[in-house]
Every structure is written in C-alpha cells, then in structure tokens.
PDB file of C-alpha atoms in Angstrom:
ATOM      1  CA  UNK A1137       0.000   0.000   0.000  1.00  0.00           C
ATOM      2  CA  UNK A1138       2.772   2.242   0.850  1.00  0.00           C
ATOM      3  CA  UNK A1139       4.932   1.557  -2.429  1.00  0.00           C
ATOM      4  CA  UNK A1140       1.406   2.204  -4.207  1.00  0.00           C
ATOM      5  CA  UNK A1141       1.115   5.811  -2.509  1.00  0.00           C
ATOM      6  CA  UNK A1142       4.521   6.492  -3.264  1.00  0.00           C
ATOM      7  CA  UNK A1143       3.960   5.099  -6.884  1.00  0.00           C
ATOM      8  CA  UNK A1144       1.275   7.730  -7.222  1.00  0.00           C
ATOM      9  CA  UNK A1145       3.272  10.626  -6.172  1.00  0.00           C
ATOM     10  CA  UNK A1146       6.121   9.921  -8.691  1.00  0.00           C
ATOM     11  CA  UNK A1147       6.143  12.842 -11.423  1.00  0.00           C
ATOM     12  CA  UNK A1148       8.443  11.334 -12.933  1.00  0.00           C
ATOM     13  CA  UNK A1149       7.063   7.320 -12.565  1.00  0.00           C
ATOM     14  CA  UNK A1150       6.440   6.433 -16.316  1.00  0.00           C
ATOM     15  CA  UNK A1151      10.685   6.949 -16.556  1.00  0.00           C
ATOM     16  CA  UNK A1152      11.625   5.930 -12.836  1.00  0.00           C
ATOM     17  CA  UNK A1153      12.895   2.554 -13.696  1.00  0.00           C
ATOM     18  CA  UNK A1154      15.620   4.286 -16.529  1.00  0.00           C
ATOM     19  CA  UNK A1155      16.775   7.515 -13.917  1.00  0.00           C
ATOM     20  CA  UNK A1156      16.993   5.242 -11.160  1.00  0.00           C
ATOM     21  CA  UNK A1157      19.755   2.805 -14.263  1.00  0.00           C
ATOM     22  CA  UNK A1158      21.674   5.986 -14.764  1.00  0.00           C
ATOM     23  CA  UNK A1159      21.696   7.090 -11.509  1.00  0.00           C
ATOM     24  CA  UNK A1160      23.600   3.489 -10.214  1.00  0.00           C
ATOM     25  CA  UNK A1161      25.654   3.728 -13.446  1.00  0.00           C
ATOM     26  CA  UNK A1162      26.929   7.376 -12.561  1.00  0.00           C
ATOM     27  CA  UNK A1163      27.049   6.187  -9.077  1.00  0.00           C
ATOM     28  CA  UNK A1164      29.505   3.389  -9.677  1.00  0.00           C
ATOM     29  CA  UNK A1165      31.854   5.181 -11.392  1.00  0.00           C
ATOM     30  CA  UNK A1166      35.403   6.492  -9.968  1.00  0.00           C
ATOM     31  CA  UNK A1167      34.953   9.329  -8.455  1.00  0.00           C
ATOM     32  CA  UNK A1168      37.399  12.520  -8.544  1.00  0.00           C
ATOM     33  CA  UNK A1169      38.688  15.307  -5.217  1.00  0.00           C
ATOM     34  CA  UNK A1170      36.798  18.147  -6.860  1.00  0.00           C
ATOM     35  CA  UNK A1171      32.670  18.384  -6.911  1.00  0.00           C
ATOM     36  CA  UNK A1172      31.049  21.230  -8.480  1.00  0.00           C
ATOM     37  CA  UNK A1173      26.987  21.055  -7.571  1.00  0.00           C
ATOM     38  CA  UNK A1174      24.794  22.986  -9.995  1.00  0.00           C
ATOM     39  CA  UNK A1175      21.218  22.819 -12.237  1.00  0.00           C
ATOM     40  CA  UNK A1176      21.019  21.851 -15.462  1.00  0.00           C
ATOM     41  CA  UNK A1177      17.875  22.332 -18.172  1.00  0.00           C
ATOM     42  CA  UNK A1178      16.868  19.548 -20.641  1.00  0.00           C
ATOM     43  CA  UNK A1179      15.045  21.340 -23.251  1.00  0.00           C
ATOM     44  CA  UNK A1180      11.463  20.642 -23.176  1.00  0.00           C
ATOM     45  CA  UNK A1181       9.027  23.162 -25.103  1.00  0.00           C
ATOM     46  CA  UNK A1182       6.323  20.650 -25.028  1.00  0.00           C
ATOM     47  CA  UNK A1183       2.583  21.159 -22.894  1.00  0.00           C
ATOM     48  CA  UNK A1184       2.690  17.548 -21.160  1.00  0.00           C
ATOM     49  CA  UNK A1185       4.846  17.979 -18.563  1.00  0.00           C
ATOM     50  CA  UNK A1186       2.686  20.755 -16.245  1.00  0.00           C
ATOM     51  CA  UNK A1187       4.586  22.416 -13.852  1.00  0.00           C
ATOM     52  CA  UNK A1188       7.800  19.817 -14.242  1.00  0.00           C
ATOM     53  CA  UNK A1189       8.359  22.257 -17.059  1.00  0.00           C
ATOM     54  CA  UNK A1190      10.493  25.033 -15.838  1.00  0.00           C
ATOM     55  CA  UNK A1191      11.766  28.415 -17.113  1.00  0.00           C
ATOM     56  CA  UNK A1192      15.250  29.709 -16.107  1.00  0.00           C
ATOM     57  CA  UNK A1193      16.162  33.423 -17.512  1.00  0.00           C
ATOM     58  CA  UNK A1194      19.953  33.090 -18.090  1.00  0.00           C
ATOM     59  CA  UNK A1195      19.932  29.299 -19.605  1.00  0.00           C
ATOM     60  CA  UNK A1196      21.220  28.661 -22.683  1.00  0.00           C
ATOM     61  CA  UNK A1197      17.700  26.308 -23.120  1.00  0.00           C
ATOM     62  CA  UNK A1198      15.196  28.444 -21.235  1.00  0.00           C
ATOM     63  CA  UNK A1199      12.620  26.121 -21.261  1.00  0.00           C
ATOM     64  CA  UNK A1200      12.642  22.643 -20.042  1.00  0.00           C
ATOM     65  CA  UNK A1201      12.933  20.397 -16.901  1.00  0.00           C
ATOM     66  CA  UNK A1202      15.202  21.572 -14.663  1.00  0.00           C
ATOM     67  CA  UNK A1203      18.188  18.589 -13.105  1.00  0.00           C
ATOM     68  CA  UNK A1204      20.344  19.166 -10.340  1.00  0.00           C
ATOM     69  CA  UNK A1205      23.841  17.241 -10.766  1.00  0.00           C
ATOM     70  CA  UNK A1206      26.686  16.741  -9.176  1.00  0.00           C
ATOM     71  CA  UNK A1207      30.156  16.480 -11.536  1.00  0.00           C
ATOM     72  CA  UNK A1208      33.754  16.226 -10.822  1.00  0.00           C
ATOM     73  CA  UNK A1209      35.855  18.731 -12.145  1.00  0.00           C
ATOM     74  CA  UNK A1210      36.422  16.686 -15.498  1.00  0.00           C
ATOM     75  CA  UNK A1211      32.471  17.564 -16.219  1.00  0.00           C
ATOM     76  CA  UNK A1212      31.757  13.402 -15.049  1.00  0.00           C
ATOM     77  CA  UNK A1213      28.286  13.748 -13.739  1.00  0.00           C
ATOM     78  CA  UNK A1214      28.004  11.244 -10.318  1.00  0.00           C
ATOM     79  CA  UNK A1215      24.772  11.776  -9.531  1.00  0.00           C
ATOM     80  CA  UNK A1216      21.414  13.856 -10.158  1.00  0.00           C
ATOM     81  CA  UNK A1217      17.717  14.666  -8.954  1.00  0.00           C
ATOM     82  CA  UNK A1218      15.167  15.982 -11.188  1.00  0.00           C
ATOM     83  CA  UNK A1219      13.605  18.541 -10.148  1.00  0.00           C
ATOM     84  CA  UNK A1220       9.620  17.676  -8.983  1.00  0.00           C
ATOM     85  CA  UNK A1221       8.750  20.344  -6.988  1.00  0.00           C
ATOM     86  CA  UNK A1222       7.656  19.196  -3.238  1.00  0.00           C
ATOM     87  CA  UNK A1223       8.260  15.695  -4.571  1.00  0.00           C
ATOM     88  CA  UNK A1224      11.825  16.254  -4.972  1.00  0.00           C
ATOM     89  CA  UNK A1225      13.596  14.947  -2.479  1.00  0.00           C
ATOM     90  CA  UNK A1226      11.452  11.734  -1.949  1.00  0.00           C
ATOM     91  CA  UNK A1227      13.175   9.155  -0.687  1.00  0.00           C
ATOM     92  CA  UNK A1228      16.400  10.509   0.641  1.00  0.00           C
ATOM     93  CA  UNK A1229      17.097  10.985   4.294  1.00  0.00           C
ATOM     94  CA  UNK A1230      17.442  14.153   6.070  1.00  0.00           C
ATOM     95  CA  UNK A1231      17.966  15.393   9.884  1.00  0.00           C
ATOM     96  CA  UNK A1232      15.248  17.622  11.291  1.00  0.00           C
ATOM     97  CA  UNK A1233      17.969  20.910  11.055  1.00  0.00           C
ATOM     98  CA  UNK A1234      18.819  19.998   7.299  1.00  0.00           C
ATOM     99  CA  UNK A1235      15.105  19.601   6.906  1.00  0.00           C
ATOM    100  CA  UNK A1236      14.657  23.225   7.652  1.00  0.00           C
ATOM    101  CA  UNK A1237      17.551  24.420   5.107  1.00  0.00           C
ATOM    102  CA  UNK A1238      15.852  25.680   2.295  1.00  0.00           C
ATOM    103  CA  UNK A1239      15.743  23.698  -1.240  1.00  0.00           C
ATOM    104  CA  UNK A1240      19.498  24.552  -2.669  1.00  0.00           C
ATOM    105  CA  UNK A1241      20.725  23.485   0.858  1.00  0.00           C
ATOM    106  CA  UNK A1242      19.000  20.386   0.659  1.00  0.00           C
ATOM    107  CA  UNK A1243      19.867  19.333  -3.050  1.00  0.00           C
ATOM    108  CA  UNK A1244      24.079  19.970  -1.878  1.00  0.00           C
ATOM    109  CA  UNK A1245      23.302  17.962   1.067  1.00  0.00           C
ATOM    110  CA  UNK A1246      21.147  15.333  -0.715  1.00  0.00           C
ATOM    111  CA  UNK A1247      23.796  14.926  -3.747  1.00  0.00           C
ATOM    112  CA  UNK A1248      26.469  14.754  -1.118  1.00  0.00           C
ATOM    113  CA  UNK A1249      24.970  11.344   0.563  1.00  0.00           C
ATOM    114  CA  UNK A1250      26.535  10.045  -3.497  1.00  0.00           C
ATOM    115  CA  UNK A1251      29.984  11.094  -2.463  1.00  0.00           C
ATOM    116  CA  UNK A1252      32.264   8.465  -1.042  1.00  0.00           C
ATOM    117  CA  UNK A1253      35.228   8.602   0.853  1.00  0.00           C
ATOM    118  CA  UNK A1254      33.740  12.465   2.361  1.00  0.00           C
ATOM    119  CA  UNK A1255      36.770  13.372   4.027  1.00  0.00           C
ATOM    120  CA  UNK A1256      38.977  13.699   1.292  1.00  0.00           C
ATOM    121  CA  UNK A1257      36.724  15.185  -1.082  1.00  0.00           C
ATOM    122  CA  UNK A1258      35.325  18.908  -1.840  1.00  0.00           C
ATOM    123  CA  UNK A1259      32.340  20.183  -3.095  1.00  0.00           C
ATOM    124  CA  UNK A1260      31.582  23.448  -5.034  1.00  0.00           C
ATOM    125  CA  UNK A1261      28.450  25.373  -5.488  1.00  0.00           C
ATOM    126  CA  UNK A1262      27.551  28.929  -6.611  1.00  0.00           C
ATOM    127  CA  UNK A1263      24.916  31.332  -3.854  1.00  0.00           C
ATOM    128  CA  UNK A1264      22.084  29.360  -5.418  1.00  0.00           C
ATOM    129  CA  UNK A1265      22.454  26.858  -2.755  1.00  0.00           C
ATOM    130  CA  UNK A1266      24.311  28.301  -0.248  1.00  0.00           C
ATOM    131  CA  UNK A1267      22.742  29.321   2.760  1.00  0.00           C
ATOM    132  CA  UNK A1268      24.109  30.624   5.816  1.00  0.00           C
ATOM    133  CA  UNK A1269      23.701  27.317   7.950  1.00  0.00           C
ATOM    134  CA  UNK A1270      25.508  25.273   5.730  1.00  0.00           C
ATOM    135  CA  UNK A1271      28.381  26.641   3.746  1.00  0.00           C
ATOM    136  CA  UNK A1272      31.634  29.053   3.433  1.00  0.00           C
ATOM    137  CA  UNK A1273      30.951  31.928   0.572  1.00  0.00           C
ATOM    138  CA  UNK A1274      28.852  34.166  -0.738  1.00  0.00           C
ATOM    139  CA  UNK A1275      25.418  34.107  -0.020  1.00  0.00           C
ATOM    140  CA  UNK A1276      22.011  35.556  -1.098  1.00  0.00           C
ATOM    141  CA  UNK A1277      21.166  38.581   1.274  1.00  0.00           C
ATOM    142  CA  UNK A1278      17.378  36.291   1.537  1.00  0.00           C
ATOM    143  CA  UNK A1279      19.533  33.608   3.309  1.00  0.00           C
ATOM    144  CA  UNK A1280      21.430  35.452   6.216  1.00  0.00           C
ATOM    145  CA  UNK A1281      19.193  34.822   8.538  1.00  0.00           C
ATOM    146  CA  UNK A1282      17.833  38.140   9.078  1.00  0.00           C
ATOM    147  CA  UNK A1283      21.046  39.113  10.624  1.00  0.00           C
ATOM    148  CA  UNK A1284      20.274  43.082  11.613  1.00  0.00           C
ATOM    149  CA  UNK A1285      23.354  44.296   9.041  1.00  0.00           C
ATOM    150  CA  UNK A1286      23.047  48.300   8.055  1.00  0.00           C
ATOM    151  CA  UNK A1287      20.970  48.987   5.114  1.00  0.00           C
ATOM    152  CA  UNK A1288      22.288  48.607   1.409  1.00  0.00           C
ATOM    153  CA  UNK A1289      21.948  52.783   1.115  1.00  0.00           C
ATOM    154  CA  UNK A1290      23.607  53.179   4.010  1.00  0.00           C
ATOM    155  CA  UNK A1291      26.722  50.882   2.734  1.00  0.00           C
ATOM    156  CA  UNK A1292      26.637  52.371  -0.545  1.00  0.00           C
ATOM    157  CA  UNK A1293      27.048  55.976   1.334  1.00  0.00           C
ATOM    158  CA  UNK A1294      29.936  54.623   2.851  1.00  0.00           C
ATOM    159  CA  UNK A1295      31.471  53.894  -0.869  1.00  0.00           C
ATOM    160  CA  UNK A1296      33.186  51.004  -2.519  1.00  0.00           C
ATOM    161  CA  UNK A1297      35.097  48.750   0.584  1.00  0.00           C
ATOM    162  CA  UNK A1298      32.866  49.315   3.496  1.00  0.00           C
ATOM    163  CA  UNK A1299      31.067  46.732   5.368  1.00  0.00           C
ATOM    164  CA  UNK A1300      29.232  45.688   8.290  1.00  0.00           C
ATOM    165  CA  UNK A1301      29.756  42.179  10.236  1.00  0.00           C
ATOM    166  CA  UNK A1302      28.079  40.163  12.848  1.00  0.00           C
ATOM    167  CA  UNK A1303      28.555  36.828  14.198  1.00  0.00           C
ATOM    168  CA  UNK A1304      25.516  34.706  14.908  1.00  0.00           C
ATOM    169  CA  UNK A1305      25.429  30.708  16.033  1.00  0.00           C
ATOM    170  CA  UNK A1306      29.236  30.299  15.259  1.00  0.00           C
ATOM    171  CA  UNK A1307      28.557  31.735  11.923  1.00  0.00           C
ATOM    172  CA  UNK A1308      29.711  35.289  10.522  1.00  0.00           C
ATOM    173  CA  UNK A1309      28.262  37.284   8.027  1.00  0.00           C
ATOM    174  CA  UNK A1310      29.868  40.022   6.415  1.00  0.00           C
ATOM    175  CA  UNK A1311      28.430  42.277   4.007  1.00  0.00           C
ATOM    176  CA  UNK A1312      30.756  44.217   1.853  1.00  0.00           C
ATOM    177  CA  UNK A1313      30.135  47.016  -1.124  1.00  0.00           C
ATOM    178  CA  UNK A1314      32.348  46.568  -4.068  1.00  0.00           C
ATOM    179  CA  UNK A1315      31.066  47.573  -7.059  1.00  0.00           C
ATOM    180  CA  UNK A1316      27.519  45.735  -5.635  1.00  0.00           C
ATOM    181  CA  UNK A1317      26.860  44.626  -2.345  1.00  0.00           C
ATOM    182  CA  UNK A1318      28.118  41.436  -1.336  1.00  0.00           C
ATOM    183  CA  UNK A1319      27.510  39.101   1.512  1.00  0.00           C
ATOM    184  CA  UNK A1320      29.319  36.303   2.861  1.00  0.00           C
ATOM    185  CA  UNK A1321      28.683  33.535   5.232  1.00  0.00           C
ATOM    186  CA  UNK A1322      31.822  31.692   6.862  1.00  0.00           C
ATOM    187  CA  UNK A1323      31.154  28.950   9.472  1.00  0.00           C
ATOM    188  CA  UNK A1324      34.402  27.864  11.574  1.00  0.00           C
ATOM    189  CA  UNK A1325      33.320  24.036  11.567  1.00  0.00           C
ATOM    190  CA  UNK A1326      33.443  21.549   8.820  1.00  0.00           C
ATOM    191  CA  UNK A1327      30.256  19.758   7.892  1.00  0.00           C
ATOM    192  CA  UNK A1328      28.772  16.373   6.882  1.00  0.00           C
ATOM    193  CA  UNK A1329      31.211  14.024   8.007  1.00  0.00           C
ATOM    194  CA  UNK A1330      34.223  15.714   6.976  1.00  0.00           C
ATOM    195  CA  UNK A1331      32.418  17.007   3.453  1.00  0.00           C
ATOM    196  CA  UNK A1332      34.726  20.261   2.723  1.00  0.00           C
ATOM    197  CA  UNK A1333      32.053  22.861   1.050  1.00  0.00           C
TER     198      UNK A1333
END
C-alpha cells in the first residue's frame, strides 16, 4: 500500500525505472577530489509535462525540466535529482535541522549522501544553494538569517570597501560594497562528516 502511494506521487514514474539505471551507473563510477553542484535544463518546449516544465532566464535552453547534478571537475556527472517540486527529495534521508535548510541546501546535502570517501573530497556550489547554515561563501542577502546588518543605502554611502559584520550561532556574516553589495557567510566548523564545502 505504501509503495502504491509512493507510486502515485512519482512525477516522474512512467521513466523511474531508466533515472533510477543511470543514476547506479553514474554512481559506480570512480569518483574525482573536486565536486562542483549545480542545475542543469533539458530542453522541453512541449505542454505535457505541467509544472515539471520550468523556465530559467539566463539558460542557454530556457525552457525545459530543470536537473540538479553533481560532476567532478572533469564535467563526469556522479549523480542527479530531477527537479519535482515538493516531490523532490522523496526518498532521501534528512535530519530535522537539514530539513529546515531551504531547497538549494537540501539538493548539496542530498547529492552529497553520493559522495564516497567524504573526508577527502570537496564540493563546489555557486549562492544558489548556499545558505548561511551550511556553507563558506557568498550568499544571497534572503539567506542570512535576518542578521540586523546596516541597510544597502547606508553601505553604498559609505562607498566602494565598506562593510558591516556580525557573528551569529558560530557563523559570521559580512556584508561588503564593491562595485555591488556582497555578503558572505563563513562557518568555523566543517560539515557532513568531513564534506569540505
């Protein structure tokens, strides 16, 4: 009954049986140091798909269904999750804090559980997925965790250099005006078993 339910909430069930073949193939395969996590588009222009059809502004293929991958830094993809909206990350495991991360925290941290040997490896991503709570780097200012930081005007009074810092939950973030405004998230403790991101 349970397989059934879950059966019935598969988007993408008519082609399960061939992602979940590629996903064991690019599984198997020899993995590199260096991980670079990032989305991909498969053109699709069609009207079948509903809302697994997705548009992304700055894509070479605008249109299509949207694949997050994880590849080393010879372009080897390892693994991958389609994107499915709430259905997404069905069927991989996740604490209650990681839970809580937001989606591009959850697909590094979902691709991640692909990655073997975690202590000698590192992973890449741009601020898509990075989030305060999980990674070193720069961040979207919608994912500092309303740390009170002075206004943008305010830094941009203050001209090109300036910035404003605060440390919260062993984690600080900086924001810094160069020729934008820039913030940055830096966490003092590695994560996920020894996964360097």
């Amino acid at each position: 009954m349970e397989e059934n339910l879950l059966l019935a909430n598969d988007r993408f069930a008519k082609i399960r049986p061939l992602l979940v073949h590629m996903k064991e193939k690019c599984n198997d395969l020899y993995q590199e140091e260096y991980f670079s996590i990032d989305e991909t588009m498969v053109p699709y222009k069609g009207r079948f798909a509903g809302s697994l059809r997705q548009f992304i502004m700055n894509k070479p293929h605008r249109f299509g269904i949207k694949i997050f991958n994880v590849c080393g830094s010879s372009g080897i993809i390892y693994d991958f999750l389609p994107y499915a909206g709430s259905e997404t990350f069905q069927g991989l495991n996740f604490t209650t804090e990681e839970n809580e991360m937001g989606v591009g925290a959850k697909v590094v941290i979902g691709l991640s559980q692909s990655i073997t040997d975690r202590a000698k490896k590192c992973v890449f991503f741009d601020n898509y997925f990075a989030s305060a709570k999980l990674s070193t780097g720069a961040v979207r200012s919608n994912r500092i965790d309303n740390c009170p930081l002075i206004s943008d005007k305010e830094l941009k009074k203050r001209g090109r250099g300036s910035y404003d810092f605060m440390s919260k939950d062993g984690v600080q973030i900086t924001k810094w005006m160069d020729s934008k405004v820039v913030h940055m998230a830096h966490k003092s403790k590695i994560i996920h078993e020894g996964l360097k991101v």
